[in-house]
Short mmCIF file of C-alpha atoms and ligand atoms in Angstrom, two decimals:
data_model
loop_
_atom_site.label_atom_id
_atom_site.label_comp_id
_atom_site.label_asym_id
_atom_site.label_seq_id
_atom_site.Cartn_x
_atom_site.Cartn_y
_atom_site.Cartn_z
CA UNK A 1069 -47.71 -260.74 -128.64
CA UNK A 1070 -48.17 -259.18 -125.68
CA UNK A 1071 -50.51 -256.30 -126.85
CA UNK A 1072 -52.17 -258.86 -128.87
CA UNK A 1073 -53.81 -260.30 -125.98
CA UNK A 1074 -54.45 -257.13 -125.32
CA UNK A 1075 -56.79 -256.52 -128.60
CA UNK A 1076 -57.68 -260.19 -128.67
CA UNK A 1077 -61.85 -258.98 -129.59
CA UNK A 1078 -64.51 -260.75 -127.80
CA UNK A 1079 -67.75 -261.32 -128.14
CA UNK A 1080 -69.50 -259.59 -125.28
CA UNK A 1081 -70.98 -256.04 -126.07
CA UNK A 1082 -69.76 -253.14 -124.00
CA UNK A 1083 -71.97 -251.18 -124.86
CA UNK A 1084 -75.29 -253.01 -124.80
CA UNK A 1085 -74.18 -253.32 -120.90
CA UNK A 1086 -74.42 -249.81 -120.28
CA UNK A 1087 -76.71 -249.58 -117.16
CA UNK A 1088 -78.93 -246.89 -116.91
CA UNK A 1089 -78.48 -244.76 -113.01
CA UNK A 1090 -77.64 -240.95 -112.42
CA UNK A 1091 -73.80 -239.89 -113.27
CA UNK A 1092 -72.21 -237.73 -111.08
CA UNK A 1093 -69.36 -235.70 -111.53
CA UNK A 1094 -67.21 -235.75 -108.34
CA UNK A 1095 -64.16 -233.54 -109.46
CA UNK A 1096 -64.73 -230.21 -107.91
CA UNK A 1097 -61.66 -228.74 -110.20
CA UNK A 1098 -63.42 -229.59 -112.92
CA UNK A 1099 -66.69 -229.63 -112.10
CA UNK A 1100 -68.57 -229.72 -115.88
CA UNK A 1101 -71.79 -227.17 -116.22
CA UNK A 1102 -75.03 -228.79 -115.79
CA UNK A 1103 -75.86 -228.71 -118.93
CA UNK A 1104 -72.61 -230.95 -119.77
CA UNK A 1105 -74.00 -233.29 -116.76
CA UNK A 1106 -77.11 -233.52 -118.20
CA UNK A 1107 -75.49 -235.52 -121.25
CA UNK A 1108 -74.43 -238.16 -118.78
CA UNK A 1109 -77.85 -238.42 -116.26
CA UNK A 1110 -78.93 -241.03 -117.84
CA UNK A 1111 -76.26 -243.22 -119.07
CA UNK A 1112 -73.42 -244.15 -116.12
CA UNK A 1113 -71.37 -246.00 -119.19
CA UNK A 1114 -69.91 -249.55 -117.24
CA UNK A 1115 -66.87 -249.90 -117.04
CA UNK A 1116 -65.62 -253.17 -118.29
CA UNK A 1117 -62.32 -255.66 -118.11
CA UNK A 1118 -60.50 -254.88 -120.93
CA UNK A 1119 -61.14 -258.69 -121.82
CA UNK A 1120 -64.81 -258.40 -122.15
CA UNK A 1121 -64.81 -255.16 -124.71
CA UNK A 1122 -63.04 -254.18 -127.47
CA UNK A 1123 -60.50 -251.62 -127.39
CA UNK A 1124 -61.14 -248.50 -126.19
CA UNK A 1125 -58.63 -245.90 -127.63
CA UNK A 1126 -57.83 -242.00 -128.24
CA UNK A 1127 -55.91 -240.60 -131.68
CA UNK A 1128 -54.07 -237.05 -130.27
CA UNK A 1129 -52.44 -234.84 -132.65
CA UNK A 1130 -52.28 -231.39 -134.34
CA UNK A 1131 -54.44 -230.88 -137.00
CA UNK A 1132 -53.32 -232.08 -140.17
CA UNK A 1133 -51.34 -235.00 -139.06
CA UNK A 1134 -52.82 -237.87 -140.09
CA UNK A 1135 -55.22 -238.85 -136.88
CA UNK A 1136 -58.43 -239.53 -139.40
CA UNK A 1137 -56.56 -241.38 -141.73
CA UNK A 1138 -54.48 -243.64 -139.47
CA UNK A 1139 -57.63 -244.19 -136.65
CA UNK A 1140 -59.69 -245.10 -139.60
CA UNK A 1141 -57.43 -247.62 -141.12
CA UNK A 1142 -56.73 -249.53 -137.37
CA UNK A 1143 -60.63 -249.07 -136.74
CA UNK A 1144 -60.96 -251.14 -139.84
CA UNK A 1145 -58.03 -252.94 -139.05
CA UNK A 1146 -59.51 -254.27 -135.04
CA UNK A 1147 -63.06 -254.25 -136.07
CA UNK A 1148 -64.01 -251.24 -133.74
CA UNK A 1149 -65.77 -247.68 -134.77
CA UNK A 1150 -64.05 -245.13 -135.65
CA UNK A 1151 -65.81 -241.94 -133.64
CA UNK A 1152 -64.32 -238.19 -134.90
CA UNK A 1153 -65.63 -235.20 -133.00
CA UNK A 1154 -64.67 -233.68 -136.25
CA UNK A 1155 -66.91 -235.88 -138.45
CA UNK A 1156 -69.53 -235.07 -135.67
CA UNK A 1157 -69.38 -231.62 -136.11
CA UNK A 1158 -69.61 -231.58 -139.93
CA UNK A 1159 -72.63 -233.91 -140.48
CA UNK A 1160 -73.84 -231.07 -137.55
CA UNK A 1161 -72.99 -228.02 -139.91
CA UNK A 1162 -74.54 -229.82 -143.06
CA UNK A 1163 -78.07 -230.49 -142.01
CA UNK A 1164 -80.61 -227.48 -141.32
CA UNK A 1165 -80.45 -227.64 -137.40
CA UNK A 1166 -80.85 -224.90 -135.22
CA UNK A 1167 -76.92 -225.37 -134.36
CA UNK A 1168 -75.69 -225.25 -137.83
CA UNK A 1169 -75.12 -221.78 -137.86
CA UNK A 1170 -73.79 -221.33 -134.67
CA UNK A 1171 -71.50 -223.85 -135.43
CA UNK A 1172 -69.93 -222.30 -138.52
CA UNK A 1173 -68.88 -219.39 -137.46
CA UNK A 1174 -66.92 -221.19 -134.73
CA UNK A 1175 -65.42 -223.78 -136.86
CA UNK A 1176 -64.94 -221.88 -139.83
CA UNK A 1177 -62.33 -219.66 -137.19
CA UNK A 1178 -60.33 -222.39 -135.89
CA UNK A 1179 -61.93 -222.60 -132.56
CA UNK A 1180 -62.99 -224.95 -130.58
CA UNK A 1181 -66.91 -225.45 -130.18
CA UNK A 1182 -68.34 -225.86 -126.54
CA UNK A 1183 -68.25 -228.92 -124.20
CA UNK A 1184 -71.74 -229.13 -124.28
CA UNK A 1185 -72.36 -228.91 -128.15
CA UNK A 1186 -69.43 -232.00 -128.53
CA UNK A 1187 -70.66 -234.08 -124.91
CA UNK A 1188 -74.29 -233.51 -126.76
CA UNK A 1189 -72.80 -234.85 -130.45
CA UNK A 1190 -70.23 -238.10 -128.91
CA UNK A 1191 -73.18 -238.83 -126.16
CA UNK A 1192 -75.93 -239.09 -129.00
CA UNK A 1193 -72.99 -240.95 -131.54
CA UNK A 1194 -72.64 -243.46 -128.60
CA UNK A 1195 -76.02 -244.44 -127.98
CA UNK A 1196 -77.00 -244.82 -131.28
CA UNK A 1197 -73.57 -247.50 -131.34
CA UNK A 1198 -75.50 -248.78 -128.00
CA UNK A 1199 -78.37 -249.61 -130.00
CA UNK A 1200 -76.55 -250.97 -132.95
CA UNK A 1201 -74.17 -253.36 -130.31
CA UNK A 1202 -71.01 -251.50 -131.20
CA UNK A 1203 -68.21 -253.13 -129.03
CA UNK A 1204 -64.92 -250.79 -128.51
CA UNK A 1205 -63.95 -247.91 -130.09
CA UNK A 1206 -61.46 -245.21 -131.44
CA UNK A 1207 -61.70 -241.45 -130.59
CA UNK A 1208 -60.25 -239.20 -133.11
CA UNK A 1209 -60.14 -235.35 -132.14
CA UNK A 1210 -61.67 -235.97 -128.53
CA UNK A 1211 -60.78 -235.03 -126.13
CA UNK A 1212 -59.45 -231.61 -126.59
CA UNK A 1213 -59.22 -229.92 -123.57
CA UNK A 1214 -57.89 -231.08 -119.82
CA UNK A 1215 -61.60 -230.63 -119.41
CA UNK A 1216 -62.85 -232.92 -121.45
CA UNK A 1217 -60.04 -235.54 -121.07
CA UNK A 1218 -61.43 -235.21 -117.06
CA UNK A 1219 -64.95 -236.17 -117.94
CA UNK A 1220 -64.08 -238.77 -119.83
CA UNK A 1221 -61.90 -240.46 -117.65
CA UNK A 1222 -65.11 -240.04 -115.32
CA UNK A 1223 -67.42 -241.96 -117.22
CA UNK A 1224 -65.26 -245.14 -119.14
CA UNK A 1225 -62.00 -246.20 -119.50
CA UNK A 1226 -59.40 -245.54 -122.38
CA UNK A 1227 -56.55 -248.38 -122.38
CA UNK A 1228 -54.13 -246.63 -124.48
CA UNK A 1229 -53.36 -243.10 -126.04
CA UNK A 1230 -51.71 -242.47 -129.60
CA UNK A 1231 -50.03 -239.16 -129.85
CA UNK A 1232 -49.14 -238.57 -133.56
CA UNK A 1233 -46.68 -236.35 -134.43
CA UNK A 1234 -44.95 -234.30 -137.29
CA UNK A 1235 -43.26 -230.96 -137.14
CA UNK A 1236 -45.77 -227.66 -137.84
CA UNK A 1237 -44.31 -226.67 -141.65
CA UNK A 1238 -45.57 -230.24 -142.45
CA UNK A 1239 -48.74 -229.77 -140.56
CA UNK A 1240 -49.20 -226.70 -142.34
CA UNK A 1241 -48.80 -228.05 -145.99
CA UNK A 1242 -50.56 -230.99 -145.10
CA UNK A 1243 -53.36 -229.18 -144.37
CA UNK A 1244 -53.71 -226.75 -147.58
CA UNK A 1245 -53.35 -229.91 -149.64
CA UNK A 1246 -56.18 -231.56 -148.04
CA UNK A 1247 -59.43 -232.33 -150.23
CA UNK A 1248 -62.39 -234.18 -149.71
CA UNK A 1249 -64.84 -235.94 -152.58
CA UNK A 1250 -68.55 -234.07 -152.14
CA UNK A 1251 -70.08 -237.50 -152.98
CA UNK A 1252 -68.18 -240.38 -151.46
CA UNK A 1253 -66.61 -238.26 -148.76
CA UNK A 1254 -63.05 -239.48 -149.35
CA UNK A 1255 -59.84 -238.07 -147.55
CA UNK A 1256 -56.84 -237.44 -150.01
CA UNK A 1257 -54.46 -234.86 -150.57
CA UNK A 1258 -52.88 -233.13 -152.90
CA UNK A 1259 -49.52 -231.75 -151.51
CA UNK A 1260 -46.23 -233.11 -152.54
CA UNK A 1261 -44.38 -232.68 -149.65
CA UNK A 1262 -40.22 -232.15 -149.12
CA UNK A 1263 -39.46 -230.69 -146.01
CA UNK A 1264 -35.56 -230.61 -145.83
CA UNK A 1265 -34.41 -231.53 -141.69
CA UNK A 1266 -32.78 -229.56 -139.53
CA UNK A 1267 -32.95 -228.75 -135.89
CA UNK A 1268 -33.15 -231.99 -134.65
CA UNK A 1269 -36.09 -232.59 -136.78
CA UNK A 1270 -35.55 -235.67 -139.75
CA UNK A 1271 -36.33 -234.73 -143.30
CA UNK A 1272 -39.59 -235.93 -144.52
CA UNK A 1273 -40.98 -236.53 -147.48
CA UNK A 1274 -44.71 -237.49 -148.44
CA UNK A 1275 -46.12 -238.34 -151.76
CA UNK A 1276 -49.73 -236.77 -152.77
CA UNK A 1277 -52.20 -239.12 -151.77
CA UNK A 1278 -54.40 -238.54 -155.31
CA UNK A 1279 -58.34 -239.86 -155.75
CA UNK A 1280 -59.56 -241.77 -158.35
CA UNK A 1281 -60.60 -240.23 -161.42
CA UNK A 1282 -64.63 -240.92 -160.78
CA UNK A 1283 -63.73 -238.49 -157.58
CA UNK A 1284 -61.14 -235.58 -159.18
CA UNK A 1285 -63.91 -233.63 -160.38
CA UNK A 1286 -65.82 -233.50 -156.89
CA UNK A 1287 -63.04 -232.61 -154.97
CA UNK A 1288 -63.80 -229.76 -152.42
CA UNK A 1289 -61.40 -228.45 -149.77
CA UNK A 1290 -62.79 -227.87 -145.56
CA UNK A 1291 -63.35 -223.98 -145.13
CA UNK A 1292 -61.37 -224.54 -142.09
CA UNK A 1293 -58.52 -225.53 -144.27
CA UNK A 1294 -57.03 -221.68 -145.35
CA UNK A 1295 -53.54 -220.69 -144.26
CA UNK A 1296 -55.20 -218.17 -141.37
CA UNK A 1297 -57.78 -220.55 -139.52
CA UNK A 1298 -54.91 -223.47 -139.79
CA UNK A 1299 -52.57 -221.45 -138.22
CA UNK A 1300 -55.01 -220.54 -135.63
CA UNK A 1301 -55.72 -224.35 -135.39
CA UNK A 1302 -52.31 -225.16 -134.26
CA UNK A 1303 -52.42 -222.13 -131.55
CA UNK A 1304 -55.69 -223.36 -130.37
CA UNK A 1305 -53.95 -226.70 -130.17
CA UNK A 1306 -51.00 -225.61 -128.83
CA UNK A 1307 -52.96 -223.51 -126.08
CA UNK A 1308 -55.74 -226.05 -125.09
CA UNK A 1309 -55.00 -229.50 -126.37
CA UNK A 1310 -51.24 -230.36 -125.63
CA UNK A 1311 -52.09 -230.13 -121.98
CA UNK A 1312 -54.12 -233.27 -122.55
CA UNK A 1313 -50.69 -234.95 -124.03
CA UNK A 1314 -49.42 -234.30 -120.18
CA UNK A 1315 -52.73 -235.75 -118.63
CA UNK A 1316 -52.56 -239.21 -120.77
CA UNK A 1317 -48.84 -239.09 -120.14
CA UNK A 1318 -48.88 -238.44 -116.34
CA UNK A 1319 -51.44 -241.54 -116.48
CA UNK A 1320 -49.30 -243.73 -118.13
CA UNK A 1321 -51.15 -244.19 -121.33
CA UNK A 1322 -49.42 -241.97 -124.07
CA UNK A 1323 -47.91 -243.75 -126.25
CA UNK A 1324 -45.87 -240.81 -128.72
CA UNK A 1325 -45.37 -241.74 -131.97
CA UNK A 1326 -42.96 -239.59 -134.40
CA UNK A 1327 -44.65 -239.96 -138.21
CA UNK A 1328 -41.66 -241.20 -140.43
CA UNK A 1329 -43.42 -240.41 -143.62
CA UNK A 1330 -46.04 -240.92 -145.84
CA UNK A 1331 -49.11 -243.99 -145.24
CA UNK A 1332 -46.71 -245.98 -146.85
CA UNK A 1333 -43.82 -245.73 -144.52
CA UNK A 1334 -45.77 -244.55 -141.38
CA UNK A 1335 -48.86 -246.94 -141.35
CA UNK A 1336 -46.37 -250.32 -140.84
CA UNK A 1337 -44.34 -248.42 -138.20
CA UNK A 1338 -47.40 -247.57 -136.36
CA UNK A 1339 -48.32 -251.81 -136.00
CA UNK A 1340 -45.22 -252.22 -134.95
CA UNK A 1341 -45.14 -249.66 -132.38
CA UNK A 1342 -48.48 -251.17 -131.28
CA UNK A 1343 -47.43 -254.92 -131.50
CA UNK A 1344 -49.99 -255.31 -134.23
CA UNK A 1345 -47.52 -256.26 -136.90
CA UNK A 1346 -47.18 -260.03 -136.12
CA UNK A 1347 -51.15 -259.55 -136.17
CA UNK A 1348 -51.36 -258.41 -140.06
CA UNK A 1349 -48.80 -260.79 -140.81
CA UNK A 1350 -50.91 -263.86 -139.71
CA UNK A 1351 -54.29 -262.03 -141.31
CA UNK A 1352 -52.01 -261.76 -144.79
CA UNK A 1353 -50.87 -265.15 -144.81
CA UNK A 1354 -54.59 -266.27 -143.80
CA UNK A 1355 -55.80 -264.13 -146.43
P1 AMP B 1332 -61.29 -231.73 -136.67
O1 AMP B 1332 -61.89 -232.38 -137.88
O2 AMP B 1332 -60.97 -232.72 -135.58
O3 AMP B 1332 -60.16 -230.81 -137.02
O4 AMP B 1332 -62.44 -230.80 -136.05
C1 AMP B 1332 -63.02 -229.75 -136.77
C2 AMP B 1332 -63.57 -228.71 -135.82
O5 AMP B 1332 -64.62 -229.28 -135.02
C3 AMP B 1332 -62.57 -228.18 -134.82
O6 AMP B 1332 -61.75 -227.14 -135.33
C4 AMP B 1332 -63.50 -227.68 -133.70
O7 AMP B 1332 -64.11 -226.46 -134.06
C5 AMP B 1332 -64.58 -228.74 -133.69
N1 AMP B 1332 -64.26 -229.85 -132.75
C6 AMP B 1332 -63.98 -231.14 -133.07
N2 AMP B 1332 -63.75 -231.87 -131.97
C7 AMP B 1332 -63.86 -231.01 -130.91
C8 AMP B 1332 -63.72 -231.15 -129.50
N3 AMP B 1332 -63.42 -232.33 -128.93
N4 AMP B 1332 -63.92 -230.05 -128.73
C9 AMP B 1332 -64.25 -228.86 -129.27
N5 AMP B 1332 -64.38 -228.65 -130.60
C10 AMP B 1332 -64.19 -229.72 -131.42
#
């Protein structure tokens, strides 16, 4: 109950009380390019009582384990938006813009795209939530360098970090079996996973997560999603991202959470680990 108090949602807008003065980056460390600054000049984002916003959280995780699909469903579940970097990048790459082609080439090899392009994309995605009176919200795949994690701490404060995790063969399968509907832009996947334990690691198994029939003949897989730029995901995560584990942890604010399974045994192990459960509970028996 504790945490529930925690996510009790009220009414007040964060961000339609962002206050418009001139941002300025004091870490000399880490001291963002101008451009990056730029972003920021105009919008010094308030930072509020966690009683008078909604939550304000981060999804971490390799690719492939589950952060869009789990950060969407307790989005829904708390009534906050769900903001992917990802996502960001993708509606980028699928309109005519001058960056689209820039863009691919980096994406479509694993790597990461620069601060500026993704403080440009989230900086834009929050101000049109400004204008809309969005209230709270969840990051998925930002931020994904010490870096970014530095700037952001700069400009707002995130209550609470999910780290979700799953060992790298999993990862890896999870990843190839990914598809996406063209039309409706539905997640699912395809793989029927068995990974047999060992090493200290639990077995785990994972049932395809199939669309509907409307959807099966619209499936398309993410070009990013071949054996090659996956692996060279996971280094790139390995290399640039799990150093932002350490800063969240070193803060206080990780919470780690080992994924037990599929959405059916993972998602109510995740409420619990987040005090939520009691929550859905009294929203079922409300129902
Ligand atoms: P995702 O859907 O989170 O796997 O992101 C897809 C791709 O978008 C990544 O492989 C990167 O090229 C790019 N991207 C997404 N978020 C970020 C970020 N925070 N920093 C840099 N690149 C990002």
């Amino acid at each position: 109950m504790a945490a529930l108090s925690r996510l009790s949602k009220p009414s007040s807008k964060f961000f339609a009380n962002i206050t418009r003065s001139v941002y300025f980056y004091s870490s000399a460390s880490a001291a963002p390019e101008p451009e990056i600054k730029s972003y920021f000049q105009n919008h010094n984002f308030a930072r509020k009582a966690p009683k008078d916003r909604n939550v304000q959280w981060v999804f971490l995780g390799c690719p492939g384990v589950g952060k869009g699909t789990y950060a969407s469903r307790l989005s829904k579940f708390l009534g906050v938006p769900h903001i992917a970097t990802g996502d960001l990048v993708r509606e980028e790459l699928a309109s005519s813009g001058s960056l689209s082609q820039q863009l691919s080439e980096i994406v479509n090899q694993g790597k990461l795209v620069s601060d500026e392009i993704i403080f440009n994309l989230l900086s834009k995605r929050l101000e049109a939530g400004q204008a809309g009176g969005e209230s709270g919200f969840i990051l998925d795949g930002f931020p994904r360098t010490v870096k970014q994690a530095e700037i952001l701490e700069e400009v707002m404060d995130i209550d609470l970090v999910v780290n979700l995790k799953l060992c790298e063969d999993v990862l890896l399968e999870k990843c190839l079996g990914r598809r996406m509907c063209s039309q409706c832009g539905g997640n699912f996947n395809v793989a029927n996973i068995n990974v047999k334990g060992g090493n200290g690691n639990p077995s785990i198994s994972m049932a395809p997560l199939l669309p509907p029939a409307h959807c099966m003949s619209k499936l398309i897989t993410r070009p990013d999603d071949t054996e090659e730029v996956v692996k060279e995901r996971l280094r790139v995560y390995n290399e640039k991202s799990q150093p932002v584990e350490e800063f969240y942890r070193n803060r206080g604010k990780l919470l780690e959470f080992d994924l037990p399974g599929g959405i059916p045994e993972s998602w109510p192990k995740l409420l619990e680990a987040l005090n939520l459960d009691e929550y859905e509970e009294k929203q079922s028996a409300a129902a």
